Tab-separated table of C-alpha atoms in Angstrom:
chain	number	residue	atom	x	y	z
A	1	MET	CA	10.920	6.384	-30.726
A	2	CYS	CA	12.277	4.101	-33.482
A	3	LEU	CA	14.660	1.154	-33.359
A	4	ALA	CA	18.014	1.293	-35.137
A	5	ILE	CA	19.842	-2.035	-35.580
A	6	PHE	CA	23.505	-2.717	-36.642
A	7	LYS	CA	24.069	-6.216	-38.115
A	8	PRO	CA	27.868	-7.081	-38.639
A	9	ALA	CA	28.591	-9.283	-41.579
A	10	GLY	CA	27.883	-13.048	-40.710
A	11	GLN	CA	25.217	-12.225	-38.280
A	12	ASP	CA	21.418	-12.745	-38.304
A	13	ILE	CA	18.484	-10.707	-36.963
A	14	PRO	CA	15.723	-12.957	-35.599
A	15	SER	CA	12.481	-12.517	-37.608
A	16	GLU	CA	10.488	-12.282	-34.404
A	17	TYR	CA	12.709	-9.400	-33.215
A	18	LEU	CA	11.752	-7.499	-36.481
A	19	HIS	CA	8.019	-8.278	-36.096
A	20	ASN	CA	8.058	-7.007	-32.384
A	21	ALA	CA	9.916	-3.909	-33.501
A	22	ALA	CA	7.437	-3.170	-36.415
A	23	GLU	CA	4.444	-3.425	-33.875
A	24	THR	CA	5.850	-0.595	-31.835
A	25	ASN	CA	7.422	1.381	-34.744
A	26	PRO	CA	4.905	1.353	-37.708
A	27	ASP	CA	5.815	4.576	-39.460
A	28	GLY	CA	8.337	3.165	-42.133
A	29	ALA	CA	11.237	0.964	-42.292
A	30	GLY	CA	14.407	0.756	-44.300
A	31	ILE	CA	17.825	-0.933	-44.584
A	32	ALA	CA	21.283	-0.144	-45.700
A	33	TYR	CA	23.896	-2.602	-46.633
A	34	ALA	CA	27.678	-2.541	-47.713
A	35	ASP	CA	28.867	-4.613	-50.498
A	36	GLY	CA	32.571	-3.960	-50.053
A	37	ASP	CA	32.406	-1.008	-52.525
A	38	LYS	CA	29.194	1.056	-52.137
A	39	VAL	CA	26.584	1.320	-49.574
A	40	HIS	CA	23.039	0.636	-50.850
A	41	ILE	CA	19.859	1.843	-49.219
A	42	ASP	CA	16.286	0.650	-49.556
A	43	LYS	CA	13.549	2.235	-47.544
A	44	GLY	CA	9.838	3.326	-47.389
A	45	PHE	CA	8.554	-0.171	-46.392
A	46	PHE	CA	5.069	0.157	-44.756
A	47	ASP	CA	4.263	-3.581	-44.442
A	48	GLY	CA	5.576	-4.208	-41.040
A	49	ALA	CA	8.733	-6.210	-41.044
A	50	ASP	CA	7.940	-8.405	-44.119
A	51	THR	CA	10.042	-6.629	-46.666
A	52	LEU	CA	12.913	-6.360	-44.319
A	53	ILE	CA	12.892	-10.085	-43.349
A	54	GLU	CA	12.769	-11.039	-47.094
A	55	MET	CA	15.862	-8.693	-47.899
A	56	LEU	CA	17.858	-9.821	-44.972
A	57	LYS	CA	17.760	-13.434	-46.176
A	58	SER	CA	20.380	-12.550	-48.853
A	59	LEU	CA	22.517	-10.296	-46.740
A	60	LYS	CA	23.919	-12.443	-43.974
A	61	ASP	CA	27.360	-12.146	-45.364
A	62	LYS	CA	27.179	-8.266	-45.568
A	63	PRO	CA	27.040	-5.618	-42.801
A	64	ALA	CA	23.820	-3.812	-42.587
A	65	ILE	CA	21.793	-1.154	-40.780
A	66	VAL	CA	18.070	-1.700	-40.240
A	67	HIS	CA	15.676	0.937	-38.970
A	68	LEU	CA	12.036	0.941	-37.933
A	69	ARG	CA	10.568	4.382	-37.429
A	70	TYR	CA	8.206	5.868	-34.827
A	71	SER	CA	7.273	9.171	-36.087
A	72	THR	CA	7.656	12.212	-33.687
A	73	GLN	CA	8.169	14.872	-36.276
A	74	GLY	CA	7.707	15.249	-40.040
A	75	SER	CA	5.518	13.424	-42.454
A	76	VAL	CA	4.978	9.643	-42.420
A	77	ASP	CA	6.534	8.981	-45.781
A	78	ASP	CA	9.494	7.494	-47.699
A	79	THR	CA	11.574	10.721	-47.354
A	80	ASN	CA	11.495	10.560	-43.555
A	81	CYS	CA	12.385	6.859	-43.455
A	82	HIS	CA	15.979	5.802	-42.393
A	83	PRO	CA	18.578	5.268	-43.238
A	84	PHE	CA	19.883	8.435	-44.788
A	85	LYS	CA	22.610	8.707	-47.395
A	86	VAL	CA	25.321	11.326	-46.870
A	87	GLY	CA	28.276	10.967	-49.261
A	88	GLU	CA	29.729	7.342	-49.159
A	89	TRP	CA	27.814	6.705	-45.867
A	90	ALA	CA	24.333	5.578	-44.665
A	91	PHE	CA	23.337	6.356	-41.230
A	92	ALA	CA	20.230	5.826	-39.001
A	93	HIS	CA	19.144	7.442	-35.844
A	94	ASN	CA	17.144	6.597	-32.683
A	95	GLY	CA	16.031	9.324	-30.334
A	96	VAL	CA	15.254	13.003	-30.655
A	97	ILE	CA	17.700	15.659	-31.864
A	98	SER	CA	16.112	18.554	-29.861
A	99	LYS	CA	18.577	20.988	-31.411
A	100	MET	CA	17.136	20.664	-34.771
A	101	PRO	CA	14.351	23.086	-35.655
A	102	TYR	CA	10.742	21.713	-35.727
A	103	HIS	CA	9.642	21.117	-39.248
A	104	LYS	CA	6.019	19.895	-40.111
A	105	LYS	CA	7.219	18.027	-43.175
A	106	TYR	CA	10.726	16.788	-42.167
A	107	SER	CA	11.940	14.849	-39.343
A	108	ASP	CA	14.801	15.887	-37.062
A	109	THR	CA	17.125	13.291	-38.527
A	110	TYR	CA	16.476	14.440	-42.010
A	111	LEU	CA	17.292	18.007	-41.060
A	112	TYR	CA	20.483	16.715	-39.285
A	113	ALA	CA	21.600	14.929	-42.452
A	114	LYS	CA	21.023	17.769	-44.698
A	115	ASN	CA	21.932	20.772	-42.527
A	116	ILE	CA	24.721	19.305	-40.512
A	117	MET	CA	26.289	16.005	-41.687
A	118	SER	CA	26.285	16.679	-45.430
A	119	SER	CA	28.833	19.459	-45.229
A	120	ARG	CA	30.910	17.702	-42.684
A	121	ILE	CA	31.413	14.528	-44.928
A	122	LYS	CA	31.628	16.614	-48.065
A	123	SER	CA	34.703	18.344	-46.602
A	124	ASN	CA	36.165	15.017	-45.239
A	125	ARG	CA	34.880	11.527	-46.475
A	126	ASP	CA	36.226	9.985	-43.251
A	127	TRP	CA	34.633	12.661	-40.997
A	128	PRO	CA	32.589	10.013	-38.884
A	129	LEU	CA	35.725	8.078	-38.218
A	130	LEU	CA	37.745	11.070	-37.016
A	131	PRO	CA	38.922	10.818	-33.247
A	132	LYS	CA	36.799	13.871	-32.086
A	133	SER	CA	33.778	13.216	-34.264
A	134	SER	CA	32.074	10.759	-32.035
A	135	ASN	CA	32.166	13.214	-29.020
A	136	LYS	CA	31.075	16.170	-31.152
A	137	MET	CA	28.024	14.092	-32.352
A	138	ALA	CA	27.263	12.770	-28.982
A	139	LYS	CA	27.028	16.310	-27.651
A	140	GLU	CA	24.667	17.367	-30.464
A	141	ILE	CA	22.336	14.505	-30.162
A	142	GLY	CA	22.170	14.035	-26.356
A	143	SER	CA	20.984	10.640	-25.277
A	144	SER	CA	20.087	9.637	-28.859
A	145	LYS	CA	22.057	6.995	-30.846
A	146	LEU	CA	23.569	7.087	-34.419
A	147	VAL	CA	24.911	4.284	-36.440
A	148	PHE	CA	27.015	4.854	-39.649
A	149	LEU	CA	27.870	2.489	-42.448
A	150	ARG	CA	30.077	2.867	-45.568
A	151	GLY	CA	30.449	0.729	-48.668
A	152	ASN	CA	33.713	-0.772	-47.667
A	153	GLY	CA	32.360	-1.921	-44.468
A	154	ASP	CA	33.571	0.936	-42.150
A	155	SER	CA	30.967	1.519	-39.306
A	156	ILE	CA	30.617	3.472	-36.147
A	157	ILE	CA	27.924	3.645	-33.485
A	158	VAL	CA	27.563	6.969	-31.615
A	159	ASN	CA	26.462	6.338	-27.930
A	160	GLU	CA	26.959	2.719	-28.499
A	161	LYS	CA	26.518	1.935	-24.719
A	162	LYS	CA	23.266	3.287	-24.641
A	163	GLY	CA	21.989	0.491	-26.822
A	164	GLU	CA	22.752	-3.231	-26.258
A	165	TRP	CA	24.494	-6.114	-28.162
A	166	VAL	CA	22.532	-9.385	-28.462
A	167	ASP	CA	24.073	-12.387	-30.229
A	168	GLY	CA	26.390	-10.268	-32.163
A	169	VAL	CA	23.795	-7.715	-33.280
A	170	TRP	CA	23.455	-4.159	-31.799
A	171	TYR	CA	19.957	-2.826	-30.940
A	172	SER	CA	19.615	0.892	-30.023
A	173	ASN	CA	16.865	0.038	-27.407
A	174	ASP	CA	14.788	-2.964	-26.410
A	175	TYR	CA	11.817	-2.536	-28.876
A	176	TYR	CA	12.915	-5.836	-30.522
A	177	LYS	CA	11.542	-7.684	-27.355
A	178	PRO	CA	7.840	-8.869	-27.241
A	179	LYS	CA	5.628	-6.403	-25.426
A	180	THR	CA	3.677	-8.650	-23.044
A	181	ARG	CA	2.357	-6.075	-20.999
A	182	ASP	CA	0.410	-3.034	-21.852
A	183	SER	CA	2.726	-0.670	-20.065
A	184	TRP	CA	6.573	-0.346	-19.147
A	185	TRP	CA	7.498	0.044	-15.630
A	186	ASN	CA	10.594	1.918	-14.554
A	187	SER	CA	11.537	3.933	-11.489
A	188	ASP	CA	12.822	7.446	-10.857
A	189	PRO	CA	15.620	8.344	-8.273
A	190	THR	CA	13.264	8.374	-5.298
A	191	GLY	CA	12.111	4.786	-6.028
A	192	ALA	CA	8.512	5.963	-7.074
A	193	SER	CA	7.382	4.219	-10.257
A	194	CYS	CA	4.675	4.529	-12.831
A	195	GLY	CA	3.921	3.150	-16.238
A	196	TRP	CA	3.166	4.499	-19.682
A	197	GLY	CA	0.144	2.955	-21.476
A	198	ALA	CA	0.337	0.808	-24.565
A	199	GLU	CA	1.623	3.678	-26.592
A	200	PRO	CA	4.352	6.065	-25.576
A	201	PHE	CA	2.344	9.003	-26.988
A	202	THR	CA	-1.473	9.096	-27.428
A	203	THR	CA	-3.611	11.601	-29.287
A	204	TYR	CA	-6.481	12.992	-27.187
A	205	SER	CA	-9.234	15.345	-28.066
A	206	GLY	CA	-7.253	18.088	-26.450
A	207	GLY	CA	-4.214	17.522	-28.624
A	208	TYR	CA	-1.043	15.378	-28.920
A	209	GLY	CA	0.207	14.220	-25.649
A	210	ALA	CA	1.142	11.429	-23.296
A	211	SER	CA	-0.413	9.868	-20.158
A	212	VAL	CA	1.093	8.333	-17.091
A	213	GLN	CA	-0.626	6.935	-13.997
A	214	PRO	CA	1.108	6.365	-10.521
A	215	SER	CA	1.724	2.878	-9.302
A	216	GLN	CA	3.197	1.060	-6.197
A	217	SER	CA	5.139	-1.162	-8.696
A	218	ARG	CA	8.891	-0.794	-8.745
A	219	SER	CA	11.413	-2.170	-11.265
A	220	PHE	CA	15.113	-1.390	-11.324
A	221	VAL	CA	17.035	-2.006	-14.541
A	222	ASN	CA	20.703	-2.789	-13.407
A	223	GLY	CA	20.358	-0.005	-11.033
A	224	GLU	CA	19.957	2.567	-13.822
A	225	ILE	CA	17.340	4.973	-14.657
A	226	GLN	CA	15.476	4.698	-17.982
A	227	CYS	CA	13.323	7.332	-19.921
A	228	HIS	CA	9.688	6.102	-20.090
A	229	VAL	CA	9.375	7.307	-23.570
A	230	CYS	CA	12.271	6.277	-25.631
A	231	ASN	CA	13.804	3.560	-23.189
A	232	THR	CA	17.312	5.248	-23.199
A	233	TYR	CA	19.196	4.556	-20.013
A	234	LEU	CA	20.282	8.074	-18.383
A	235	ASP	CA	23.868	8.709	-17.209
A	236	ASP	CA	24.892	10.949	-14.437
A	237	GLY	CA	24.299	14.462	-15.511
A	238	ASP	CA	21.700	13.711	-18.089
A	239	ALA	CA	18.753	16.090	-18.165
A	240	ALA	CA	15.470	14.484	-17.038
A	241	ASN	CA	11.970	15.489	-16.051
A	242	ILE	CA	9.964	13.477	-13.451
A	243	ILE	CA	6.197	13.910	-13.812
A	244	ASP	CA	4.401	12.169	-10.980
A	245	GLY	CA	7.159	9.445	-10.951
A	246	SER	CA	7.603	9.036	-14.646
A	247	VAL	CA	11.138	9.783	-15.860
A	248	ILE	CA	11.330	11.650	-19.216
A	249	CYS	CA	14.765	12.524	-20.669
A	250	GLY	CA	15.507	16.055	-21.776
A	251	ASP	CA	15.352	15.203	-25.529
A	252	CYS	CA	11.926	13.607	-25.167
A	253	TRP	CA	10.613	16.319	-23.065
A	254	ASP	CA	11.726	18.916	-25.699
A	255	GLU	CA	10.006	16.791	-28.187
A	256	ILE	CA	6.809	16.499	-26.469
A	257	SER	CA	6.778	20.287	-25.648
A	258	LYS	CA	7.569	21.008	-29.338
A	259	GLU	CA	4.990	18.659	-30.881
A	260	ALA	CA	2.220	19.547	-28.578
A	261	HIS	CA	2.892	23.319	-28.338
A	262	MET	CA	2.525	22.230	-24.689
A	263	ALA	CA	-0.268	23.850	-22.615
A	264	GLY	CA	0.639	21.887	-19.586
A	265	TRP	CA	0.133	18.640	-17.668
A	266	GLN	CA	-3.275	18.191	-16.088
A	267	ASP	CA	-4.729	15.731	-13.735
A	268	ASP	CA	-8.053	14.232	-15.399
A	269	ALA	CA	-10.799	12.320	-13.929
A	270	ALA	CA	-9.133	8.944	-14.167
A	271	SER	CA	-6.163	10.270	-12.207
A	272	TYR	CA	-3.836	10.164	-15.327
A	273	TRP	CA	-1.536	13.060	-15.813
A	274	ARG	CA	-1.782	14.116	-19.445
A	275	CYS	CA	0.161	16.612	-21.429
A	276	TYR	CA	-2.531	18.458	-23.689
A	277	GLY	CA	-1.570	20.386	-26.831
A	278	GLU	CA	-3.271	23.615	-27.857
């Protein structure tokens, strides 16, 4: 479900990382950068990582946000591409904001920008930097991540620890890594394990859904539990559903249910558990 990247001034994002991310997140890309005065946003790129790579060649000395989208709600178009402009700020999101209403045309992040963040920043241009703002946003977005950038270079990452820093650049998940397998393996608290197929979500004749298949394989990531859909690491107390050994965080489960108008999980002839829509 998307990849958000924060590149501080002076850092590079390897081109191969962007190509890897574009393969997994093909629904539009965008970039925001600060020139010391204003924040600039260019988005709506549907050529993989090519435009991003070309633009970044001239932006090494500037802080930037890069985003590659995997659509879970709203149209696949320029409007729903990240980053979004709110006042003096640009921001991008990775995950699902389940508290936002479902809208066929607009993404949850678009609605969050318009309905929530716009009024906050209008009332106080420094709102993202206020001491209590990060905690407030973290409660609203659950296990999702947000990254903000202002024209003067001010920046903040909400749920920063749920992503990872690599060579001076922050990635909201590991979609920048090459996918050398056709599934991702993780474990639930009981030690059982299963894998998702090549795509986190797959459309079946019965509707929008996802499939998992049990396996004896086990893989632990630093002793932590990871959502099979968005790859977010779960903390103690985070909501999660376990379907036949597959861990699905509360936010992704809400999104699957909302997108599919879920009729329920069924075991098909191939021993896959699939969530079928109406």
